[in-house]
Amino acid sequence: MKTAIAIAAHPDDIELMMAGTLLLLKKQGYEINYMNLSSGNVGTVEYDSETIKEIRLREAQKSAAILGAHFHPPFCNDLEIFYDEKTLRRLASVIREVKPNIVLTHSPADYMEDHTNTSRLAVTATFARGMPNFISVPSRIHENYDCTIYHALPHTLRDALRKPVIAGSFVNVTSVQEIKLEALKAHQSQQNWLDISQKLNSYLQTMEDISLKVGRMSKKFTYAEGWRRHLHYGFCRPDEDPLKNLGNDYLINQEYEKNFEEKF
Ligand SMILES: [Zn+2]
């Protein structure tokens, strides 16, 4: 069976930027997996760290169940996702367990370091999937096979230096937008917190607005998620783009692709 995994930093990041694509892959017969590296322990002004960790673990598990995804528990804390050996070995173990054909993760450049580091960790943990001398923790057997990595758009659709980021391709998530919304609602503790901390008018409306904006960028779909495919070296064949399996719900951005006309 084909397998996909979304690897994000915080509980709710998958729902904001990646969940629609996961749901469509599931419809295509993929087994889907859901993982946030961080417990979400800082996302509160009401609870202590241990209490909010438990609340957010339950919320994330509920969301994964709504999406029909296998849940993988976090092993970092907020603002403590570091590109370090310990985290890399643990994430490599998850990759070897899941054996994903598709990895969905954050943009390589995003507004905060937890996202950027998660993206780097996901890339290297996947890169090491077939390397016997890189020991994962817990130790799992290495295996070389094709895997394609896609980076989501940054949260604000701009990088940390405010430059707009252009998607290399778009996925039409209109048919699954309601399920995305249900999954996001599972993160109930976050609705107050984000309204206070980031002056978002509405947690749920934010996801709607992002999906609509990316839809407008596609010039084709109402609600969309945008992706940039990682360079194939060390991962898969040069032209491997398995999101094409989504058929008419997938659109390659020719404006982006024309920058890459030189063939490897
Ligand atoms: Zn986040």
Short mmCIF file of C-alpha atoms and ligand atoms in Angstrom, two decimals:
data_model
loop_
_atom_site.label_atom_id
_atom_site.label_comp_id
_atom_site.label_asym_id
_atom_site.label_seq_id
_atom_site.Cartn_x
_atom_site.Cartn_y
_atom_site.Cartn_z
CA MET A 1 0.00 0.00 0.00
CA LYS A 2 1.18 3.54 -0.78
CA THR A 3 1.79 5.67 2.27
CA ALA A 4 1.95 9.40 2.97
CA ILE A 5 2.96 11.28 6.11
CA ALA A 6 2.49 14.91 7.11
CA ILE A 7 5.25 16.12 9.45
CA ALA A 8 4.55 19.51 11.00
CA ALA A 9 5.81 21.46 13.98
CA HIS A 10 2.73 22.12 16.10
CA PRO A 11 -0.66 20.57 16.70
CA ASP A 12 -2.95 22.32 14.14
CA ASP A 13 -0.27 23.11 11.51
CA ILE A 14 -1.30 20.07 9.47
CA GLU A 15 -4.93 21.23 9.49
CA LEU A 16 -3.96 24.74 8.43
CA MET A 17 -1.77 23.87 5.44
CA MET A 18 -1.69 20.15 4.60
CA ALA A 19 -4.77 18.20 5.69
CA GLY A 20 -6.75 18.56 2.46
CA THR A 21 -4.00 16.96 0.42
CA LEU A 22 -3.72 14.14 2.97
CA LEU A 23 -7.47 13.52 2.75
CA LEU A 24 -7.38 13.37 -1.05
CA LEU A 25 -4.45 10.95 -0.94
CA LYS A 26 -6.50 8.76 1.39
CA LYS A 27 -9.30 8.74 -1.20
CA GLN A 28 -6.71 7.53 -3.70
CA GLY A 29 -5.93 4.57 -1.43
CA TYR A 30 -2.95 5.93 0.46
CA GLU A 31 -2.50 5.10 4.12
CA ILE A 32 -2.09 8.53 5.76
CA ASN A 33 -0.02 9.47 8.81
CA TYR A 34 -0.13 12.53 11.04
CA MET A 35 2.77 13.82 13.08
CA ASN A 36 3.57 17.03 14.92
CA LEU A 37 7.04 17.20 16.41
CA SER A 38 5.97 19.50 19.24
CA SER A 39 3.60 18.91 22.13
CA GLY A 40 2.20 22.44 21.84
CA ASN A 41 3.07 23.19 25.49
CA VAL A 42 3.53 26.95 25.03
CA GLY A 43 0.25 27.62 23.25
CA THR A 44 -1.69 28.82 26.29
CA VAL A 45 -2.06 31.57 28.86
CA GLU A 46 -4.37 29.42 31.01
CA TYR A 47 -2.62 26.15 31.79
CA ASP A 48 0.77 24.91 32.97
CA SER A 49 2.97 23.03 30.56
CA GLU A 50 1.99 19.50 31.59
CA THR A 51 -1.73 20.25 31.58
CA ILE A 52 -1.75 21.86 28.14
CA LYS A 53 0.42 19.04 26.75
CA GLU A 54 -2.24 16.53 27.76
CA ILE A 55 -5.06 18.68 26.39
CA ARG A 56 -3.30 19.20 23.07
CA LEU A 57 -2.34 15.54 22.75
CA ARG A 58 -6.00 14.59 23.04
CA GLU A 59 -7.01 17.32 20.58
CA ALA A 60 -4.42 16.20 18.02
CA GLN A 61 -5.45 12.56 18.40
CA LYS A 62 -9.08 13.57 17.85
CA SER A 63 -8.14 15.54 14.74
CA ALA A 64 -6.10 12.63 13.32
CA ALA A 65 -9.12 10.38 13.90
CA ILE A 66 -11.37 12.83 12.01
CA LEU A 67 -8.89 12.79 9.12
CA GLY A 68 -8.63 8.99 9.28
CA ALA A 69 -4.86 9.21 9.81
CA HIS A 70 -2.47 7.17 11.93
CA PHE A 71 -1.29 9.35 14.82
CA HIS A 72 2.39 9.57 15.82
CA PRO A 73 3.02 11.24 19.19
CA PRO A 74 5.26 14.33 19.50
CA PHE A 75 8.66 14.25 21.21
CA CYS A 76 9.65 17.95 21.29
CA ASN A 77 8.28 21.06 22.96
CA ASP A 78 7.34 24.42 21.47
CA LEU A 79 10.34 26.63 20.63
CA GLU A 80 12.58 23.60 21.30
CA ILE A 81 12.46 21.90 17.92
CA PHE A 82 16.15 21.87 17.16
CA TYR A 83 18.02 20.43 14.23
CA ASP A 84 19.98 18.08 16.47
CA GLU A 85 21.12 14.48 16.51
CA LYS A 86 18.62 13.25 19.11
CA THR A 87 15.58 14.61 17.25
CA LEU A 88 16.91 13.43 13.90
CA ARG A 89 17.37 9.85 15.10
CA ARG A 90 13.86 9.76 16.57
CA LEU A 91 12.26 11.16 13.45
CA ALA A 92 14.30 8.78 11.27
CA SER A 93 12.76 5.95 13.27
CA VAL A 94 9.25 7.21 12.45
CA ILE A 95 10.16 7.44 8.75
CA ARG A 96 11.53 3.86 8.79
CA GLU A 97 8.39 2.64 10.54
CA VAL A 98 5.96 4.39 8.17
CA LYS A 99 8.00 4.00 4.94
CA PRO A 100 6.24 6.94 3.28
CA ASN A 101 6.15 7.37 -0.49
CA ILE A 102 5.14 10.99 0.07
CA VAL A 103 6.32 13.32 2.84
CA LEU A 104 4.44 16.58 3.35
CA THR A 105 6.17 19.12 5.55
CA HIS A 106 6.67 22.84 6.19
CA SER A 107 8.27 25.35 3.90
CA PRO A 108 12.09 25.38 4.17
CA ALA A 109 11.72 29.06 5.11
CA ASP A 110 8.86 30.03 7.36
CA TYR A 111 7.96 32.70 9.88
CA MET A 112 9.27 30.84 12.93
CA GLU A 113 12.16 28.47 13.59
CA ASP A 114 10.08 25.50 14.79
CA HIS A 115 8.62 25.29 11.28
CA THR A 116 11.94 25.78 9.50
CA ASN A 117 13.71 23.21 11.69
CA THR A 118 10.87 20.71 11.25
CA SER A 119 11.25 21.02 7.49
CA ARG A 120 15.01 20.40 7.72
CA LEU A 121 14.56 17.45 10.10
CA ALA A 122 11.92 15.84 7.85
CA VAL A 123 14.22 16.15 4.83
CA THR A 124 17.24 14.58 6.54
CA ALA A 125 15.27 11.86 8.35
CA THR A 126 13.87 10.85 4.95
CA PHE A 127 17.26 11.13 3.26
CA ALA A 128 18.67 8.65 5.81
CA ARG A 129 15.93 6.05 5.25
CA GLY A 130 18.27 3.64 3.40
CA MET A 131 21.53 4.35 5.23
CA PRO A 132 22.57 1.42 7.44
CA ASN A 133 25.20 3.40 9.36
CA PHE A 134 22.67 5.98 10.50
CA ILE A 135 21.05 4.38 13.52
CA SER A 136 17.52 5.50 14.32
CA VAL A 137 16.15 5.65 17.87
CA PRO A 138 14.37 3.34 18.46
CA SER A 139 16.44 1.32 16.03
CA ARG A 140 14.57 0.24 12.90
CA ILE A 141 15.65 -1.42 9.71
CA HIS A 142 16.82 0.88 6.89
CA GLU A 143 15.35 0.57 3.41
CA ASN A 144 16.04 2.37 0.17
CA TYR A 145 13.01 3.22 -1.97
CA ASP A 146 11.52 6.22 -3.78
CA CYS A 147 10.04 8.93 -1.62
CA THR A 148 8.99 12.42 -2.74
CA ILE A 149 8.98 15.39 -0.39
CA TYR A 150 6.63 18.34 -0.80
CA HIS A 151 6.96 21.57 1.14
CA ALA A 152 3.81 23.45 2.13
CA LEU A 153 3.54 27.17 1.65
CA PRO A 154 4.65 29.21 4.66
CA HIS A 155 1.86 30.17 7.04
CA THR A 156 1.45 33.71 5.81
CA LEU A 157 2.26 32.70 2.21
CA ARG A 158 5.45 34.76 2.65
CA ASP A 159 8.91 33.89 3.93
CA ALA A 160 10.41 35.41 7.08
CA LEU A 161 11.71 38.37 5.05
CA ARG A 162 8.16 39.04 3.76
CA LYS A 163 8.85 37.81 0.23
CA PRO A 164 5.74 36.15 -1.27
CA VAL A 165 6.24 32.43 -1.92
CA ILE A 166 4.91 31.00 -5.16
CA ALA A 167 3.51 27.45 -5.18
CA GLY A 168 4.96 24.96 -7.64
CA SER A 169 1.67 23.13 -7.71
CA PHE A 170 -1.84 23.32 -6.29
CA VAL A 171 -4.21 20.73 -4.87
CA ASN A 172 -7.94 21.35 -5.11
CA VAL A 173 -9.19 20.73 -1.56
CA THR A 174 -12.72 22.09 -2.11
CA SER A 175 -14.32 18.65 -1.73
CA VAL A 176 -12.66 18.07 1.66
CA GLN A 177 -12.66 21.60 3.07
CA GLU A 178 -15.46 20.77 5.52
CA ILE A 179 -13.55 17.83 6.96
CA LYS A 180 -10.47 20.05 7.27
CA LEU A 181 -12.58 22.49 9.25
CA GLU A 182 -13.92 19.71 11.51
CA ALA A 183 -10.34 18.54 12.16
CA LEU A 184 -9.22 22.08 12.98
CA LYS A 185 -12.15 22.48 15.39
CA ALA A 186 -10.74 19.57 17.39
CA HIS A 187 -7.95 21.94 18.54
CA GLN A 188 -10.37 23.73 20.79
CA SER A 189 -7.76 25.05 23.24
CA GLN A 190 -6.18 27.05 20.43
CA GLN A 191 -9.13 29.13 19.45
CA ASN A 192 -8.81 31.55 22.39
CA TRP A 193 -5.05 31.44 22.48
CA LEU A 194 -4.48 32.48 18.87
CA ASP A 195 -7.13 35.16 19.05
CA ILE A 196 -5.15 36.68 21.95
CA SER A 197 -1.56 36.01 20.90
CA GLN A 198 -1.59 36.58 17.17
CA LYS A 199 -4.62 38.85 16.84
CA LEU A 200 -6.33 36.45 14.52
CA ASN A 201 -9.98 37.39 14.09
CA SER A 202 -10.99 33.82 14.11
CA TYR A 203 -9.00 30.63 14.22
CA LEU A 204 -11.27 28.77 11.86
CA GLN A 205 -11.70 31.74 9.54
CA THR A 206 -7.92 31.94 9.18
CA MET A 207 -7.76 28.47 7.68
CA GLU A 208 -10.67 29.30 5.38
CA ASP A 209 -8.96 32.51 4.27
CA ILE A 210 -5.63 30.79 3.56
CA SER A 211 -7.33 28.04 1.52
CA LEU A 212 -9.33 30.62 -0.45
CA LYS A 213 -6.26 32.76 -1.08
CA VAL A 214 -4.25 29.78 -2.34
CA GLY A 215 -7.29 28.85 -4.43
CA ARG A 216 -7.16 32.31 -6.04
CA MET A 217 -3.42 31.86 -6.65
CA SER A 218 -4.24 28.68 -8.60
CA LYS A 219 -6.64 30.63 -10.86
CA LYS A 220 -8.65 27.41 -11.01
CA PHE A 221 -9.76 26.01 -7.66
CA THR A 222 -11.97 27.56 -4.97
CA TYR A 223 -10.09 26.12 -1.99
CA ALA A 224 -6.51 24.95 -2.51
CA GLU A 225 -3.28 23.97 -0.83
CA GLY A 226 0.02 24.89 -2.45
CA TRP A 227 3.18 22.81 -2.63
CA ARG A 228 6.80 22.98 -3.71
CA ARG A 229 8.45 19.68 -4.58
CA HIS A 230 11.87 19.02 -3.06
CA LEU A 231 14.78 18.34 -5.43
CA HIS A 232 14.83 14.62 -6.22
CA TYR A 233 18.52 13.95 -5.40
CA GLY A 234 18.69 11.22 -2.77
CA PHE A 235 14.93 10.74 -2.73
CA CYS A 236 13.35 9.62 -5.99
CA ARG A 237 13.52 9.69 -9.79
CA PRO A 238 13.94 13.19 -11.28
CA ASP A 239 10.42 13.55 -12.63
CA GLU A 240 8.61 11.70 -9.85
CA ASP A 241 5.62 13.81 -8.77
CA PRO A 242 3.16 11.41 -7.10
CA LEU A 243 0.62 14.14 -6.29
CA LYS A 244 -0.23 13.75 -9.99
CA ASN A 245 -2.21 10.72 -8.76
CA LEU A 246 -4.81 13.27 -7.65
CA GLY A 247 -5.73 13.75 -11.31
CA ASN A 248 -7.93 16.77 -11.99
CA ASP A 249 -7.48 17.95 -8.40
CA TYR A 250 -3.79 18.60 -9.11
CA LEU A 251 -2.47 21.57 -11.05
CA ILE A 252 1.18 22.25 -11.84
CA ASN A 253 2.02 25.94 -11.82
CA GLN A 254 3.66 26.49 -15.20
CA GLU A 255 4.89 29.90 -14.09
CA TYR A 256 6.96 28.16 -11.43
CA GLU A 257 8.08 25.27 -13.62
CA LYS A 258 9.43 27.46 -16.39
CA ASN A 259 12.30 28.32 -14.04
CA PHE A 260 13.40 24.69 -14.19
CA GLU A 261 13.49 23.91 -17.87
CA GLU A 262 17.03 22.54 -17.75
CA LYS A 263 16.72 18.76 -17.33
CA PHE A 264 18.89 16.74 -14.98
ZN ZN B 1 3.11 26.02 13.88
#
